[in-house]
Amino acid sequence: MSEKIPVKNVTPVKVHKPATTEKKHHSARSRIYVRAVKGPLETFRRFFGLFFLGLFAVIPWLTYNGEQAVLFDIAEQRFTLFSLTLWPQDLTYLAYIFIISAFALFFVTTFAGRVWCGFMCPQTTWVYVFTWFEEKIEGTRNKRIKLDERPMDFDKFWRKTAKQFCWWSVALLTALLFVGYFTPVRDLFVDFFTFNSGFWISFWVVFFALCTYGNAGYMREIMCTHICPYARFQSAMFDKDTFTVAYDPNRGESRGPRPRKLSREAVHAQGLGDCIDCHLCVQVCPTGIDIRNGLQYECINCGACVDACNGVMEKMNYPKGLIRFTSEEELAGGTTRIFRPKLIGYFVVLMLMVTVLVANFMWRVPLDVDIIRDRNSLYRETNDGLIENVYTLKIMNKTQRDTTYQIRVSGLPDHRFIGNQTITVAAGEVATLPISVATDAYNLEDPVTEIQFTVSSVDQDDAVSLTEPSKFLYR
């Protein structure tokens, strides 16, 4: 226990330009003006985010068998996914999906750090969309700073107004598409813009539009650094072999400006490293951190600083990779271990849960049967001298089409089935069928006889069958 954990004293340096002087006392933080950056990682990140943004926008409009293909109808308690319909009785599938998502996140984080936040998180994608409109209307980073510093004039007014209009348009469209997952999207758009939508539909559209506008327009990095819990517990999954965006101090220190014509060897002879201290890595960071201060929980692993630094290194004719995706072990001169117990453990559990989910889907029967005994009397004797038990069958059709079912009873010798043995149940509906089962008392050896009700569809092309146990009582 004599070993001490090495501690590195790091004092973060904020170099982002603060808010304007006259508004500073109204702000709880410094305004971050993110600089645009170009590079392969940034291109991949944008197209990756826009791809999933496109999926989000297109999926509600898909149709299957003449109906909306993906619809989570909470009012009807029915979730439709193309040919699959899930009901409240199927909520175990939701639990499996949450568990799989959690372990997938743990696995990816252990391997490549917080890449979910940098490449796939909806907050990151919508912030990029809002920032894109901001740059197109108000200009580059330096122009936006100067625009905010100068007093209001016509040029500033129309730019700010145009930006707000675009932001609200994107926020409203996002809210409509999101609510369209829970109510028919085509009717939603028509009713909303013709002012015919109900109170709650309108409320949720406006609510989610306000959330989108506030999060992507103003809160931005606050969501990543203060509200999102992922930033707080991600360190529990990191180890020395986790790939993260990191600055190589062995190459970069000591920092300092230098003439571009001066050779790299001459610069090193003066005691300077490869970092020219241009602060571009800080200016392009969406959370406003300096990656040169080491690993910080605010870093979302977006790689913007990697592209910015590589661009500077290319101009200086220095090798790229001063800031790169690497591991702590590699920065220390070692070799990154890809296959390690924690990573393998997450992968094994992830595959196990995926297998369980797939198996449950394969074995799922789109039929539910509930058998309710008559509570008024345990049994009764008919005019023919038979012992009769009365039951009520609740048959739920979980398919997307009307289905005819046949009911059979087994386990009771020489029984008589009293009532309809076939019933047609509409898609997604529950039908109630009262029936009676009778037999001669001589066939009953015990006061309680175990019997089975089998409900089967008569459609031979898509036959389903379900057997439920019950009891036949006598004495």
Coordinates of C-alpha atoms in Angstrom, one line a residue, residues 260 264 311-320:
R260 CA 7.7 28.8 -41.2
R264 CA 12.2 21.5 -37.9
G311 CA -3.6 21.1 -41.2
V312 CA -1.1 23.3 -39.3
M313 CA 1.5 20.5 -39.3
E314 CA 1.1 20.1 -43.1
K315 CA 1.7 23.8 -43.6
M316 CA 4.7 23.7 -41.4
N317 CA 6.0 20.6 -43.2
Y318 CA 6.0 18.7 -39.9
P319 CA 4.7 15.1 -39.5
K320 CA 1.0 14.8 -38.8

